[in-house]
């Protein structure tokens, strides 16, 4: 089984939307066409939707002309239990950079996005 | 997830967008690029041109400072008028001044080639 789990694999949206969840591998891994195992993806496109919940998340869509990729940028680092295990200065830095990215993500801008793939309600989503 | 229902705007060149094109249909989601030829503040209708072809774009939902002579890219849904002319109801727009349209056409050709190769490869696997 070929695996590219430790790198951000550049995928077009039509390829991304055809990813299938992996059953045997870790939860965060998905298959590209049943053969290549990936968990991190990079893509480039235009932001076509934006739903901002301050201090929680920014949900947006990237359209590259071959399809749309739903993305989530978490903004809850200062309140989530997951981050409470890390050092507070690190968490503050992560939270600040997430807020900066959230202001850059506006409808109509061209954005290059990197993230982990998860399957949310049956749809591959980039986090 | 609400955002998943937003259709992707297919990459179309203005020259390709005539009544025989598969994209030339009511409600088709497309992305077009062209130079702004005319713009009416009253109607918010913009005319974009590329390679001798033009398209009317309804920009009423955009907050964009449009300048005649600049290059723009719009994503939206095509509306076919009773006179069989298309007008793009834009939901996304951006200024793309400086973009090399020849290079854009070449990369679009390569992208389409890649996509059709990948799809046929996938069909062979099944």
mmCIF file of C-alpha atoms in Angstrom:
data_model
loop_
_atom_site.group_PDB
_atom_site.id
_atom_site.type_symbol
_atom_site.label_atom_id
_atom_site.label_comp_id
_atom_site.label_asym_id
_atom_site.label_seq_id
_atom_site.Cartn_x
_atom_site.Cartn_y
_atom_site.Cartn_z
ATOM 1 C CA UNK A 1 0.000 0.000 0.000
ATOM 2 C CA UNK A 2 1.452 3.324 -1.069
ATOM 3 C CA UNK A 3 1.245 5.976 1.620
ATOM 4 C CA UNK A 4 1.834 9.745 1.586
ATOM 5 C CA UNK A 5 0.593 10.465 5.078
ATOM 6 C CA UNK A 6 3.499 12.625 6.176
ATOM 7 C CA UNK A 7 3.243 15.224 3.441
ATOM 8 C CA UNK A 8 0.619 17.657 2.149
ATOM 9 C CA UNK A 9 -0.526 16.071 -1.107
ATOM 10 C CA UNK A 10 -1.530 18.613 -3.756
ATOM 11 C CA UNK A 11 -4.994 17.695 -4.965
ATOM 12 C CA UNK A 12 -7.531 19.294 -7.272
ATOM 13 C CA UNK A 13 -11.053 19.490 -5.862
ATOM 14 C CA UNK A 14 -12.461 16.779 -8.154
ATOM 15 C CA UNK A 15 -9.826 14.431 -6.736
ATOM 16 C CA UNK A 16 -10.399 15.585 -3.148
ATOM 17 C CA UNK A 17 -14.160 15.009 -3.309
ATOM 18 C CA UNK A 18 -13.600 11.425 -4.484
ATOM 19 C CA UNK A 19 -11.442 10.510 -1.448
ATOM 20 C CA UNK A 20 -12.793 7.555 0.515
ATOM 21 C CA UNK A 21 -12.419 6.940 4.281
ATOM 22 C CA UNK A 22 -9.993 4.279 5.401
ATOM 23 C CA UNK A 23 -11.354 1.603 7.712
ATOM 24 C CA UNK A 24 -8.176 -0.207 8.744
ATOM 25 C CA UNK A 25 -5.860 2.775 9.013
ATOM 26 C CA UNK A 26 -5.931 5.613 11.609
ATOM 27 C CA UNK A 27 -9.125 7.658 11.587
ATOM 28 C CA UNK A 28 -7.448 10.666 9.971
ATOM 29 C CA UNK A 29 -6.348 8.749 6.855
ATOM 30 C CA UNK A 30 -8.280 8.583 3.603
ATOM 31 C CA UNK A 31 -7.729 6.791 0.341
ATOM 32 C CA UNK A 32 -7.215 8.360 -3.048
ATOM 33 C CA UNK A 33 -8.741 5.949 -5.554
ATOM 34 C CA UNK A 34 -8.477 3.001 -3.215
ATOM 35 C CA UNK A 35 -4.694 2.813 -3.460
ATOM 36 C CA UNK A 36 -2.879 5.875 -2.105
ATOM 37 C CA UNK A 37 -3.235 6.614 1.595
ATOM 38 C CA UNK A 38 -3.219 10.343 2.408
ATOM 39 C CA UNK A 39 -4.091 12.375 5.490
ATOM 40 C CA UNK A 40 -2.835 15.894 4.676
ATOM 41 C CA UNK A 41 -3.793 17.849 1.592
ATOM 42 C CA UNK A 42 -2.919 21.157 -0.075
ATOM 43 C CA UNK A 43 -5.096 22.953 -2.595
ATOM 44 C CA UNK A 44 -5.452 26.331 -4.318
ATOM 45 C CA UNK A 45 -8.646 28.110 -5.320
ATOM 46 C CA UNK A 46 -11.068 30.969 -4.828
ATOM 47 C CA UNK A 47 -12.973 31.407 -1.565
ATOM 48 C CA UNK A 48 -16.667 31.224 -2.505
ATOM 49 C CA UNK A 49 -18.371 30.986 0.898
ATOM 50 C CA UNK A 50 -17.540 32.085 4.415
ATOM 51 C CA UNK A 51 -19.289 31.365 7.727
ATOM 52 C CA UNK A 52 -17.497 32.914 10.706
ATOM 53 C CA UNK A 53 -18.271 31.931 14.309
ATOM 54 C CA UNK A 54 -15.913 34.106 16.396
ATOM 55 C CA UNK A 55 -13.843 32.152 18.965
ATOM 56 C CA UNK A 56 -15.164 28.891 17.514
ATOM 57 C CA UNK A 57 -14.385 28.360 13.827
ATOM 58 C CA UNK A 58 -14.418 29.732 10.301
ATOM 59 C CA UNK A 59 -16.080 27.469 7.783
ATOM 60 C CA UNK A 60 -15.351 28.296 4.144
ATOM 61 C CA UNK A 61 -15.322 26.815 0.659
ATOM 62 C CA UNK A 62 -12.491 26.709 -1.875
ATOM 63 C CA UNK A 63 -13.531 26.485 -5.542
ATOM 64 C CA UNK A 64 -10.756 25.588 -8.009
ATOM 65 C CA UNK A 65 -12.982 25.165 -11.062
ATOM 66 C CA UNK A 66 -13.005 21.367 -10.809
ATOM 67 C CA UNK A 67 -15.065 21.239 -7.614
ATOM 68 C CA UNK A 68 -15.528 22.749 -4.158
ATOM 69 C CA UNK A 69 -13.644 21.803 -0.996
ATOM 70 C CA UNK A 70 -15.287 22.512 2.374
ATOM 71 C CA UNK A 71 -12.711 23.780 4.898
ATOM 72 C CA UNK A 72 -12.738 24.557 8.605
ATOM 73 C CA UNK A 73 -10.277 26.856 10.378
ATOM 74 C CA UNK A 74 -10.512 26.334 14.137
ATOM 75 C CA UNK A 75 -10.525 29.480 16.278
ATOM 76 C CA UNK A 76 -11.197 27.809 19.654
ATOM 77 C CA UNK A 77 -7.585 27.209 20.717
ATOM 78 C CA UNK A 78 -7.882 29.357 23.857
ATOM 79 C CA UNK A 79 -10.915 27.467 25.162
ATOM 80 C CA UNK A 80 -10.605 23.900 23.886
ATOM 81 C CA UNK A 81 -9.500 21.140 26.322
ATOM 82 C CA UNK A 82 -7.337 19.671 23.536
ATOM 83 C CA UNK A 83 -5.086 22.747 23.577
ATOM 84 C CA UNK A 84 -5.049 23.106 27.375
ATOM 85 C CA UNK A 85 -2.426 20.331 27.457
ATOM 86 C CA UNK A 86 0.027 22.493 25.479
ATOM 87 C CA UNK A 87 2.105 25.402 26.711
ATOM 88 C CA UNK A 88 0.002 28.604 26.975
ATOM 89 C CA UNK A 89 2.444 30.817 24.954
ATOM 90 C CA UNK A 90 2.364 28.268 22.105
ATOM 91 C CA UNK A 91 -1.425 28.127 22.179
ATOM 92 C CA UNK A 92 -1.620 31.943 22.105
ATOM 93 C CA UNK A 93 0.624 32.009 19.021
ATOM 94 C CA UNK A 94 -1.475 29.362 17.271
ATOM 95 C CA UNK A 95 -4.663 31.257 18.165
ATOM 96 C CA UNK A 96 -3.252 34.568 16.888
ATOM 97 C CA UNK A 97 -2.166 33.085 13.587
ATOM 98 C CA UNK A 98 -5.571 31.407 13.176
ATOM 99 C CA UNK A 99 -7.288 34.788 13.731
ATOM 100 C CA UNK A 100 -4.966 36.389 11.146
ATOM 101 C CA UNK A 101 -5.798 33.685 8.600
ATOM 102 C CA UNK A 102 -9.495 34.153 9.323
ATOM 103 C CA UNK A 103 -9.273 37.845 8.369
ATOM 104 C CA UNK A 104 -7.471 36.944 5.117
ATOM 105 C CA UNK A 105 -10.144 34.431 4.106
ATOM 106 C CA UNK A 106 -12.713 36.639 2.376
ATOM 107 C CA UNK A 107 -15.075 35.817 -0.490
ATOM 108 C CA UNK A 108 -13.291 36.297 -3.822
ATOM 109 C CA UNK A 109 -9.701 35.933 -2.635
ATOM 110 C CA UNK A 110 -7.375 33.313 -4.034
ATOM 111 C CA UNK A 111 -6.142 31.050 -1.234
ATOM 112 C CA UNK A 112 -3.706 28.176 -0.874
ATOM 113 C CA UNK A 113 -4.923 25.935 1.927
ATOM 114 C CA UNK A 114 -3.246 23.093 3.770
ATOM 115 C CA UNK A 115 -4.871 20.783 6.254
ATOM 116 C CA UNK A 116 -5.835 17.391 7.537
ATOM 117 C CA UNK A 117 -8.641 15.528 5.830
ATOM 118 C CA UNK A 118 -11.544 14.357 7.930
ATOM 119 C CA UNK A 119 -14.861 12.914 6.927
ATOM 120 C CA UNK A 120 -17.716 14.963 8.390
ATOM 121 C CA UNK A 121 -21.272 13.746 7.740
ATOM 122 C CA UNK A 122 -19.968 11.694 4.842
ATOM 123 C CA UNK A 123 -18.203 14.641 3.186
ATOM 124 C CA UNK A 124 -14.418 14.973 3.054
ATOM 125 C CA UNK A 125 -13.498 18.220 4.808
ATOM 126 C CA UNK A 126 -10.150 19.942 5.224
ATOM 127 C CA UNK A 127 -9.202 21.105 8.728
ATOM 128 C CA UNK B 1 -22.986 21.308 5.727
ATOM 129 C CA UNK B 2 -24.429 24.309 3.903
ATOM 130 C CA UNK B 3 -21.230 25.250 2.077
ATOM 131 C CA UNK B 4 -21.041 21.822 0.425
ATOM 132 C CA UNK B 5 -24.130 22.647 -1.620
ATOM 133 C CA UNK B 6 -22.486 25.604 -3.377
ATOM 134 C CA UNK B 7 -21.716 24.495 -6.926
ATOM 135 C CA UNK B 8 -18.252 24.890 -8.370
ATOM 136 C CA UNK B 9 -17.874 27.401 -11.198
ATOM 137 C CA UNK B 10 -16.572 25.508 -14.246
ATOM 138 C CA UNK B 11 -13.620 27.234 -15.910
ATOM 139 C CA UNK B 12 -14.872 28.612 -19.222
ATOM 140 C CA UNK B 13 -13.262 30.955 -21.743
ATOM 141 C CA UNK B 14 -15.548 33.671 -23.079
ATOM 142 C CA UNK B 15 -14.777 32.524 -26.644
ATOM 143 C CA UNK B 16 -16.171 29.080 -25.804
ATOM 144 C CA UNK B 17 -19.402 30.387 -24.352
ATOM 145 C CA UNK B 18 -21.711 30.394 -27.377
ATOM 146 C CA UNK B 19 -25.153 28.813 -27.609
ATOM 147 C CA UNK B 20 -23.623 25.490 -28.742
ATOM 148 C CA UNK B 21 -21.469 25.215 -25.600
ATOM 149 C CA UNK B 22 -22.395 22.587 -22.990
ATOM 150 C CA UNK B 23 -22.045 25.324 -20.359
ATOM 151 C CA UNK B 24 -24.546 27.599 -22.110
ATOM 152 C CA UNK B 25 -27.626 26.599 -20.165
ATOM 153 C CA UNK B 26 -29.919 28.092 -17.562
ATOM 154 C CA UNK B 27 -28.351 28.051 -14.094
ATOM 155 C CA UNK B 28 -24.964 26.671 -15.176
ATOM 156 C CA UNK B 29 -22.233 27.595 -12.678
ATOM 157 C CA UNK B 30 -19.190 29.008 -14.443
ATOM 158 C CA UNK B 31 -16.050 31.056 -13.843
ATOM 159 C CA UNK B 32 -15.157 33.568 -16.575
ATOM 160 C CA UNK B 33 -12.260 35.964 -17.007
ATOM 161 C CA UNK B 34 -12.146 39.091 -19.156
ATOM 162 C CA UNK B 35 -11.371 42.751 -19.510
ATOM 163 C CA UNK B 36 -14.069 45.136 -18.283
ATOM 164 C CA UNK B 37 -15.387 46.923 -21.345
ATOM 165 C CA UNK B 38 -18.418 48.735 -19.944
ATOM 166 C CA UNK B 39 -20.015 49.175 -16.571
ATOM 167 C CA UNK B 40 -23.295 50.799 -15.625
ATOM 168 C CA UNK B 41 -23.593 52.045 -12.047
ATOM 169 C CA UNK B 42 -27.422 52.185 -12.325
ATOM 170 C CA UNK B 43 -27.940 48.589 -13.455
ATOM 171 C CA UNK B 44 -24.676 47.102 -12.012
ATOM 172 C CA UNK B 45 -24.292 45.301 -15.367
ATOM 173 C CA UNK B 46 -20.700 44.871 -16.489
ATOM 174 C CA UNK B 47 -19.565 43.766 -19.948
ATOM 175 C CA UNK B 48 -16.380 41.694 -19.964
ATOM 176 C CA UNK B 49 -14.455 40.816 -23.121
ATOM 177 C CA UNK B 50 -11.795 38.305 -24.108
ATOM 178 C CA UNK B 51 -10.636 37.192 -27.549
ATOM 179 C CA UNK B 52 -13.424 39.069 -29.348
ATOM 180 C CA UNK B 53 -16.201 37.511 -27.245
ATOM 181 C CA UNK B 54 -18.172 39.443 -24.622
ATOM 182 C CA UNK B 55 -20.485 38.555 -21.748
ATOM 183 C CA UNK B 56 -22.824 40.618 -19.602
ATOM 184 C CA UNK B 57 -22.300 40.159 -15.860
ATOM 185 C CA UNK B 58 -24.812 41.200 -13.221
ATOM 186 C CA UNK B 59 -22.625 42.476 -10.370
ATOM 187 C CA UNK B 60 -25.388 43.705 -8.013
ATOM 188 C CA UNK B 61 -24.422 41.243 -5.254
ATOM 189 C CA UNK B 62 -20.717 42.110 -5.322
ATOM 190 C CA UNK B 63 -18.853 44.705 -3.339
ATOM 191 C CA UNK B 64 -16.210 45.353 -5.944
ATOM 192 C CA UNK B 65 -14.753 48.605 -7.208
ATOM 193 C CA UNK B 66 -15.002 48.036 -10.965
ATOM 194 C CA UNK B 67 -12.716 49.945 -13.342
ATOM 195 C CA UNK B 68 -13.105 49.861 -17.116
ATOM 196 C CA UNK B 69 -9.952 48.420 -18.719
ATOM 197 C CA UNK B 70 -9.068 46.182 -15.773
ATOM 198 C CA UNK B 71 -9.192 42.371 -15.814
ATOM 199 C CA UNK B 72 -11.802 40.609 -13.694
ATOM 200 C CA UNK B 73 -12.804 37.085 -12.885
ATOM 201 C CA UNK B 74 -16.388 36.244 -11.944
ATOM 202 C CA UNK B 75 -18.024 33.100 -10.589
ATOM 203 C CA UNK B 76 -21.780 32.773 -10.824
ATOM 204 C CA UNK B 77 -24.785 31.247 -12.499
ATOM 205 C CA UNK B 78 -25.704 31.793 -16.117
ATOM 206 C CA UNK B 79 -29.158 33.121 -16.884
ATOM 207 C CA UNK B 80 -30.383 32.742 -20.466
ATOM 208 C CA UNK B 81 -32.491 35.700 -21.539
ATOM 209 C CA UNK B 82 -35.525 35.394 -23.906
ATOM 210 C CA UNK B 83 -33.336 36.758 -26.742
ATOM 211 C CA UNK B 84 -31.006 33.723 -26.168
ATOM 212 C CA UNK B 85 -28.267 35.905 -24.718
ATOM 213 C CA UNK B 86 -26.565 34.823 -21.538
ATOM 214 C CA UNK B 87 -26.050 37.002 -18.491
ATOM 215 C CA UNK B 88 -23.898 35.845 -15.589
ATOM 216 C CA UNK B 89 -25.412 36.461 -12.154
ATOM 217 C CA UNK B 90 -22.124 36.835 -10.308
ATOM 218 C CA UNK B 91 -21.786 35.757 -6.656
ATOM 219 C CA UNK B 92 -17.982 36.086 -6.502
ATOM 220 C CA UNK B 93 -15.723 38.579 -8.280
ATOM 221 C CA UNK B 94 -12.104 39.613 -8.118
ATOM 222 C CA UNK B 95 -9.657 41.846 -9.898
ATOM 223 C CA UNK B 96 -6.996 39.863 -11.775
ATOM 224 C CA UNK B 97 -4.948 42.680 -13.324
ATOM 225 C CA UNK B 98 -1.572 41.389 -14.442
ATOM 226 C CA UNK B 99 -2.811 37.910 -15.217
ATOM 227 C CA UNK B 100 -1.427 36.541 -18.499
ATOM 228 C CA UNK B 101 -4.546 35.415 -20.389
ATOM 229 C CA UNK B 102 -2.519 33.374 -22.906
ATOM 230 C CA UNK B 103 -0.875 31.475 -20.090
ATOM 231 C CA UNK B 104 -4.265 31.059 -18.422
ATOM 232 C CA UNK B 105 -5.661 29.498 -21.619
ATOM 233 C CA UNK B 106 -2.681 27.151 -21.858
ATOM 234 C CA UNK B 107 -2.965 26.061 -18.244
ATOM 235 C CA UNK B 108 -6.708 25.546 -18.665
ATOM 236 C CA UNK B 109 -6.006 23.247 -21.613
ATOM 237 C CA UNK B 110 -3.502 21.254 -19.534
ATOM 238 C CA UNK B 111 -5.911 21.092 -16.595
ATOM 239 C CA UNK B 112 -8.695 19.704 -18.804
ATOM 240 C CA UNK B 113 -6.308 17.163 -20.304
ATOM 241 C CA UNK B 114 -5.164 16.106 -16.821
ATOM 242 C CA UNK B 115 -8.726 15.839 -15.557
ATOM 243 C CA UNK B 116 -9.908 13.708 -18.477
ATOM 244 C CA UNK B 117 -6.807 11.472 -18.180
ATOM 245 C CA UNK B 118 -7.454 10.999 -14.466
ATOM 246 C CA UNK B 119 -11.135 10.224 -14.985
ATOM 247 C CA UNK B 120 -10.388 7.634 -17.685
ATOM 248 C CA UNK B 121 -7.666 6.163 -15.463
ATOM 249 C CA UNK B 122 -10.221 5.858 -12.663
ATOM 250 C CA UNK B 123 -12.717 4.164 -14.995
ATOM 251 C CA UNK B 124 -10.059 1.645 -16.011
ATOM 252 C CA UNK B 125 -9.451 0.783 -12.361
ATOM 253 C CA UNK B 126 -13.106 -0.085 -11.770
#
